[in-house]
XYZ file of N, CA and C in Angstrom:
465
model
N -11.521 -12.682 -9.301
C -10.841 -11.881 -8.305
C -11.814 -11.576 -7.173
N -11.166 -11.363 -5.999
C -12.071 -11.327 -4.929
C -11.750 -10.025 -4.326
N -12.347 -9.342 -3.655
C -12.117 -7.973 -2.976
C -12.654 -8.831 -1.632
N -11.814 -8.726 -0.164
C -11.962 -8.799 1.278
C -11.706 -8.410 2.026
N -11.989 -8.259 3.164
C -11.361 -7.564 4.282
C -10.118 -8.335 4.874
N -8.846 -7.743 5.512
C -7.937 -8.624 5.373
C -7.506 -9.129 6.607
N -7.370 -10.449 6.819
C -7.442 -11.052 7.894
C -6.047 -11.154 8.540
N -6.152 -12.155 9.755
C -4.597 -12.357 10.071
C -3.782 -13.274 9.592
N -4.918 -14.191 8.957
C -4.104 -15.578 7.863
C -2.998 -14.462 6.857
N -4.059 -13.609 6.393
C -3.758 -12.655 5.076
C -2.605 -11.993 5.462
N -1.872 -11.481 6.784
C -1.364 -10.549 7.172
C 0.433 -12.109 6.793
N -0.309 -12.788 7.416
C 1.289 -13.919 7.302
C 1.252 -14.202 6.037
N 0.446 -14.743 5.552
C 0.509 -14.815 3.911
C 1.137 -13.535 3.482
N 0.866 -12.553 3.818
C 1.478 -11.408 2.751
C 3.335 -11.293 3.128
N 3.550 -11.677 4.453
C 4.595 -11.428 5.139
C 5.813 -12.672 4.374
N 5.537 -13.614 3.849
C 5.979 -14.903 3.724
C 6.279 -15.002 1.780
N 4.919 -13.715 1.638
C 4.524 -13.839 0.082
C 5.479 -12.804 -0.879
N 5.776 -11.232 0.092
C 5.795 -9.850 -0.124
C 6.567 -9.740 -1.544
N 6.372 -8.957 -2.110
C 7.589 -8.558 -3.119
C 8.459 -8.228 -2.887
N 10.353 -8.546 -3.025
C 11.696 -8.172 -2.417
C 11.434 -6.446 -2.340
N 10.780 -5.803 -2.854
C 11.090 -4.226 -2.781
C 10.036 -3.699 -1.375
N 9.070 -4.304 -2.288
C 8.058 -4.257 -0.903
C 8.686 -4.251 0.274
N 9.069 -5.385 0.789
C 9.397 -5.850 1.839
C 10.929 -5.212 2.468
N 11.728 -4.632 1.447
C 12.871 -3.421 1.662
C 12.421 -2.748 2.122
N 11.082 -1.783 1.919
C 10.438 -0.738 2.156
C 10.264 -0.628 3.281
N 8.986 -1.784 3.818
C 8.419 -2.015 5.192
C 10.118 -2.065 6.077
N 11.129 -2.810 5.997
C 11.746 -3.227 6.573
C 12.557 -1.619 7.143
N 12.738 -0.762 6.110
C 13.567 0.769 6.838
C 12.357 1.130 7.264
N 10.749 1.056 7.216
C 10.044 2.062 7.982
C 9.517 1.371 9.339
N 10.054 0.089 9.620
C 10.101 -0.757 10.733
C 11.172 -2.089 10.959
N 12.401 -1.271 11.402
C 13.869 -1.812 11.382
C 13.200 -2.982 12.857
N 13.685 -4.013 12.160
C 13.637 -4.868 13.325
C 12.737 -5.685 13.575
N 11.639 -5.494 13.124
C 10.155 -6.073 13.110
C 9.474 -6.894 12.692
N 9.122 -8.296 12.471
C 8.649 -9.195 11.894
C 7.282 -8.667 11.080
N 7.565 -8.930 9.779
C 6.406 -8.242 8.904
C 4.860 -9.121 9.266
N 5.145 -10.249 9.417
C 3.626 -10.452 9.765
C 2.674 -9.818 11.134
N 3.823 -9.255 12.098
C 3.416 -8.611 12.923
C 3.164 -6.885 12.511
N 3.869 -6.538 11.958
C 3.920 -5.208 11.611
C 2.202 -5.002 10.998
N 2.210 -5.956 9.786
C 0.630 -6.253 8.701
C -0.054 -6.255 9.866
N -0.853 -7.394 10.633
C -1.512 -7.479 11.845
C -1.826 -6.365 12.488
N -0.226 -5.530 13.298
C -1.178 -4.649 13.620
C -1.558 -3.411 13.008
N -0.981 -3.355 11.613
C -2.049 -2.558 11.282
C -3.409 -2.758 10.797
N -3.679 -4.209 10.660
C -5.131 -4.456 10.161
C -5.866 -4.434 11.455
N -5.193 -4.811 12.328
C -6.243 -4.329 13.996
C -6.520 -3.341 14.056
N -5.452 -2.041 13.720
C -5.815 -0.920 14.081
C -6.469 0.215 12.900
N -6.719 -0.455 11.688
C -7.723 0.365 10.509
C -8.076 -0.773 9.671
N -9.411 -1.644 10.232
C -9.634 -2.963 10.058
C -10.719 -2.112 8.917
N -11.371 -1.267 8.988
C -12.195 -0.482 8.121
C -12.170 -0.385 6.663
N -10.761 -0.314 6.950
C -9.769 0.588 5.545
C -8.519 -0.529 5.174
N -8.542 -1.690 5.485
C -7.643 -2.634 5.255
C -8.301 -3.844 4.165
N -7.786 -3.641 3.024
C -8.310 -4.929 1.889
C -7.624 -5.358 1.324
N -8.047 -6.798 1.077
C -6.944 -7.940 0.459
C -7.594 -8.490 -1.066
N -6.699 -8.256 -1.846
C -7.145 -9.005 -3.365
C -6.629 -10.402 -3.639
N -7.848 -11.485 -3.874
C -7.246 -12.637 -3.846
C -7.907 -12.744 -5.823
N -6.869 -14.126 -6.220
C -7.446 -14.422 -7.030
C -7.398 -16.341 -6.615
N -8.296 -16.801 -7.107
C -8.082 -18.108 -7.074
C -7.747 -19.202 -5.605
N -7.789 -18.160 -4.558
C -7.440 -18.445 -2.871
C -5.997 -18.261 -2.854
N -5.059 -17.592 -4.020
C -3.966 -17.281 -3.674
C -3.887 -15.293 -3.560
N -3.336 -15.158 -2.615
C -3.115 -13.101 -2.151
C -2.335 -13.261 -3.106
N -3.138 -11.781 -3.793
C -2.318 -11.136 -4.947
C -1.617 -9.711 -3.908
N -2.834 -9.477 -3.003
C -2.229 -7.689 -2.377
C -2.837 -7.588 -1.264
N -2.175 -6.831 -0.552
C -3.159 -6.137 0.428
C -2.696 -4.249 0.583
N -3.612 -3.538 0.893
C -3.612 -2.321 1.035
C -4.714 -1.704 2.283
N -4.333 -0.351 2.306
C -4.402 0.066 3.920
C -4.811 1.389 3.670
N -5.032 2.097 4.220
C -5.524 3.663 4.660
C -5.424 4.338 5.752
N -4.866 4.342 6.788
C -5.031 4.927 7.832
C -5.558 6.338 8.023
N -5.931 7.021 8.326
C -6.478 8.367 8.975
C -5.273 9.236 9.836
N -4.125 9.990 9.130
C -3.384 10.172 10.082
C -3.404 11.973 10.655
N -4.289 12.515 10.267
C -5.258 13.689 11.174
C -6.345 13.721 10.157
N -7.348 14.341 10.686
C -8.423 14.286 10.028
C -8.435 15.195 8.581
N -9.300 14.590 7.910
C -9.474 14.555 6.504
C -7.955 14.305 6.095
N -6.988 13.688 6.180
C -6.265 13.095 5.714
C -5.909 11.606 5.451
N -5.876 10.849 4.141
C -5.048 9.336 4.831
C -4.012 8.994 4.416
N -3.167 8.047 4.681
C -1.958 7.678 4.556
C -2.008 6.047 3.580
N -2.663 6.476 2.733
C -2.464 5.057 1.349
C -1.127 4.215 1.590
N -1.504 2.747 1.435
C -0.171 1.574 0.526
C -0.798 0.865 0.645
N 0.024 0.495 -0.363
C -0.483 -0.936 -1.405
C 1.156 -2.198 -1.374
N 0.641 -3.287 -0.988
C 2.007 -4.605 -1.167
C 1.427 -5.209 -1.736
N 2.207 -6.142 -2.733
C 1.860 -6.512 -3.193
C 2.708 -7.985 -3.019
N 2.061 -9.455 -3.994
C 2.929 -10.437 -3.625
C 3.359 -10.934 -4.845
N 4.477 -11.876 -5.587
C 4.857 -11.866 -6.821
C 3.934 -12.329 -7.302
N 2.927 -12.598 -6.697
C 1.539 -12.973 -8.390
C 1.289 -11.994 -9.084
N 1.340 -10.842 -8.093
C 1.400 -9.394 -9.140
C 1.484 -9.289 -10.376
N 2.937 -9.737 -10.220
C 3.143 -9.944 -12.125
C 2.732 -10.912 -12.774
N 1.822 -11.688 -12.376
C 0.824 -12.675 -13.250
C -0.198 -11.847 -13.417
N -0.733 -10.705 -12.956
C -1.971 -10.480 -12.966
C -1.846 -9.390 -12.920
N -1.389 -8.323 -12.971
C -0.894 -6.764 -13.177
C -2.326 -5.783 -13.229
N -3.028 -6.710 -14.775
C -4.315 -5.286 -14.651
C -5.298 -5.595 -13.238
N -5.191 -6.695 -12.793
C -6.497 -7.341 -11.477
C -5.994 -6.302 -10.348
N -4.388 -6.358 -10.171
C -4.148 -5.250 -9.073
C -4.421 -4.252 -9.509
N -3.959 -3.258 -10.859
C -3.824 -2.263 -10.809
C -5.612 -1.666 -10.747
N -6.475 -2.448 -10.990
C -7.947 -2.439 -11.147
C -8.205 -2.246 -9.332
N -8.216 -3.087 -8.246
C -7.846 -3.335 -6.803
C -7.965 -1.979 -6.588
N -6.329 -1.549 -6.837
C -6.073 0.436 -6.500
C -6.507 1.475 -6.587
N -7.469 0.871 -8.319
C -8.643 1.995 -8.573
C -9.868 2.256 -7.636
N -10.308 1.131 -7.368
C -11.378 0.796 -6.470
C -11.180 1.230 -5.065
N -10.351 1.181 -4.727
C -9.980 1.228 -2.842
C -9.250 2.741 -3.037
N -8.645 3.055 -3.535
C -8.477 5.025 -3.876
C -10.148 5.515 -4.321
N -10.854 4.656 -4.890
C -12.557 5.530 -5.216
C -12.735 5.856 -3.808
N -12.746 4.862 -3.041
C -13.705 4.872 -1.632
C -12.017 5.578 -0.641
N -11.457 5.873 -1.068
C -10.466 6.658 -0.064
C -10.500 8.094 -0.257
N -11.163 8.249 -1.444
C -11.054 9.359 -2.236
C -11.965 9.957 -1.517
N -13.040 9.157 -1.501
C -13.670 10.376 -1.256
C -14.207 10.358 0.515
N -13.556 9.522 0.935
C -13.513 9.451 2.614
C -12.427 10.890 3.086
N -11.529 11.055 2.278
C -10.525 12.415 2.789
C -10.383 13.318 1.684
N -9.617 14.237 2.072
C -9.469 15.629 1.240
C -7.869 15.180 0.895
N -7.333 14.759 1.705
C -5.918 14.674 1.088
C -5.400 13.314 1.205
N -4.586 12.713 0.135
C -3.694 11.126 0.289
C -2.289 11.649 -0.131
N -1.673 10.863 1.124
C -0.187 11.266 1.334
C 0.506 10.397 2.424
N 1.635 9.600 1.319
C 2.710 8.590 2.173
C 3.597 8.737 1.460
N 4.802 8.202 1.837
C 6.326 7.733 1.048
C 6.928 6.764 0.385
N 7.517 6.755 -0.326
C 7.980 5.333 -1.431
C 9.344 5.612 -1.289
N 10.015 4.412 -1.260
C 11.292 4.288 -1.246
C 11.742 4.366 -2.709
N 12.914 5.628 -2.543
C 13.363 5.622 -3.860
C 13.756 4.746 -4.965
N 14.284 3.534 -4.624
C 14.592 2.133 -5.038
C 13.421 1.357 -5.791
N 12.081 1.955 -5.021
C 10.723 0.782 -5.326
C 10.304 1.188 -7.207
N 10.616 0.003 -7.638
C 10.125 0.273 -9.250
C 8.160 0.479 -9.077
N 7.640 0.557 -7.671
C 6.075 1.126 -7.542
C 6.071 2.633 -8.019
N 7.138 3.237 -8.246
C 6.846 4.941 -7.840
C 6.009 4.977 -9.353
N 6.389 4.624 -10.713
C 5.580 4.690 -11.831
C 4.296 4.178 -11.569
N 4.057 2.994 -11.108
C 2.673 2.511 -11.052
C 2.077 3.322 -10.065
N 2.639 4.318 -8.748
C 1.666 4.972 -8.300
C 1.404 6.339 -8.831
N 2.472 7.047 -9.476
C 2.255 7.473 -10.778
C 0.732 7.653 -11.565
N 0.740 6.141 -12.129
C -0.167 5.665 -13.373
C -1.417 5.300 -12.687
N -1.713 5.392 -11.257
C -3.298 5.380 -10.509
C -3.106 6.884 -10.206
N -2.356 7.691 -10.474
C -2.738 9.405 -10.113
C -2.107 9.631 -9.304
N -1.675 9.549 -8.627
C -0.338 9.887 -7.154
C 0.357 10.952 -7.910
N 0.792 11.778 -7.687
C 1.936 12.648 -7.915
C 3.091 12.395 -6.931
N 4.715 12.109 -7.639
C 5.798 11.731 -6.867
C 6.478 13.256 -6.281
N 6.679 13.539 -5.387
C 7.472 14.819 -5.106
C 9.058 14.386 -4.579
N 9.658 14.421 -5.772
C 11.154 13.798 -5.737
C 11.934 15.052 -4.163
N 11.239 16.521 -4.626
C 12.218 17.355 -3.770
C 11.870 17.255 -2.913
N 10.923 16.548 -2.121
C 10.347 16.223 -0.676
C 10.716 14.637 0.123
N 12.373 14.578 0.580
C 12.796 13.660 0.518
C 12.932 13.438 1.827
N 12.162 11.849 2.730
C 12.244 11.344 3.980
C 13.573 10.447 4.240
N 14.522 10.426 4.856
C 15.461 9.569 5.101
C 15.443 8.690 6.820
N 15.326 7.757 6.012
C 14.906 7.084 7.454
C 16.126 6.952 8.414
N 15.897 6.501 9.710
C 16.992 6.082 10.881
C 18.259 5.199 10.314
N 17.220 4.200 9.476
C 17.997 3.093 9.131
C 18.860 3.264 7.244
N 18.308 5.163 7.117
C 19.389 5.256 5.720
C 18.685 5.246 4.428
N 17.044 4.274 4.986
C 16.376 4.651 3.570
C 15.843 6.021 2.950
N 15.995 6.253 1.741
C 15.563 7.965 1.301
C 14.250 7.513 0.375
N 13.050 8.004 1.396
C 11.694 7.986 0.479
C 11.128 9.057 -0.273
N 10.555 9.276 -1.051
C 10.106 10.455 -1.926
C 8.460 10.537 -1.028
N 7.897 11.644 -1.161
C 6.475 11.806 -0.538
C 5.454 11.386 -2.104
N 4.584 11.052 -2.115
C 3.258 10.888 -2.852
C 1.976 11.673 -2.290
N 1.617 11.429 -3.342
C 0.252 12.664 -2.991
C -1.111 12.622 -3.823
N -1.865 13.008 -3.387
C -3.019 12.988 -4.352
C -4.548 13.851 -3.207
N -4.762 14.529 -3.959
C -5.982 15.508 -3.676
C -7.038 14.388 -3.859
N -7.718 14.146 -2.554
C -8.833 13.569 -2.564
C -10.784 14.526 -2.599
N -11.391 13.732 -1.497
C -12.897 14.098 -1.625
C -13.498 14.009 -2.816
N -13.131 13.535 -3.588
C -14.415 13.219 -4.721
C -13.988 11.569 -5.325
N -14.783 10.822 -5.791
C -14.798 9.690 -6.013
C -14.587 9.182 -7.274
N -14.222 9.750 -8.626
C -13.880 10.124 -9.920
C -12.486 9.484 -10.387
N -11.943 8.431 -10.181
C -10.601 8.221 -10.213
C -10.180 8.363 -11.389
């Protein structure tokens, strides 16, 4: 398994690769938008905090961090159907990139679409789901918030 920084090959690969839920997700929190563009620019714009897990030269994932006020970030993780060939390599990936997120902020906090069978697996890396804290998007999707108390590196 490889840990990298994630490129723009990586950004179409993931777009072409995504998991059907995944790619539900991205699609209500950017109605309209070609996912390899959406990936792109966010790896332009938190190229820092953007990593891709390969195994074998095929993308298993890529994941992100943004900074969305200080000491805060905004975690996700996509993944592509090799996933389920390789389950502990990602879920290992999440541990690693939440160590170093962990302890870059005080707080991690984004949304999951109620639909995404991810809400257990973010769950099972420590996330807490807050079902009564519910986002409904433009386009109708209803996300739950996630969370997790960062600054220390202890996952």
């Amino acid at each position: 398994m490889m840990l990298t920084e994630t490129t723009g090959y990586d950004c179409l690969e993931m777009a072409l690769r995504i998991r059907p839920h995944d790619a539900q997700e991205v699609k209500y929190m950017h109605p309209g938008r070609d996912l390899a563009d959406v990936f792109d620019e966010q790896r332009r714009d938190m190229s820092d905090s953007f990593l891709s897990l390969r195994h074998k030269n095929s993308l298993l994932g890529i994941a992100g961090c943004p900074e969305v006020k200080e000491d805060v970030g905004c975690p996700w993780f996509l993944g592509t159907e090799e996933v389920s060939k390789y389950p502990v390599a990602f879920h290992k990936f999440a541990l690693k990139v939440l160590e170093g997120w962990k302890a870059k902020y005080n707080y991690l906090s984004n949304y999951v679409w109620e639909g995404s069978p991810s809400i257990e697996w973010l769950q099972r890396i420590g996330f807490t789901i807050q079902t009564d804290s519910v986002y409904i998007t433009p386009t109708g999707g209803s996300f739950y918030k996630f969370d997790m108390i960062g600054g220390f590196t202890n996952v």
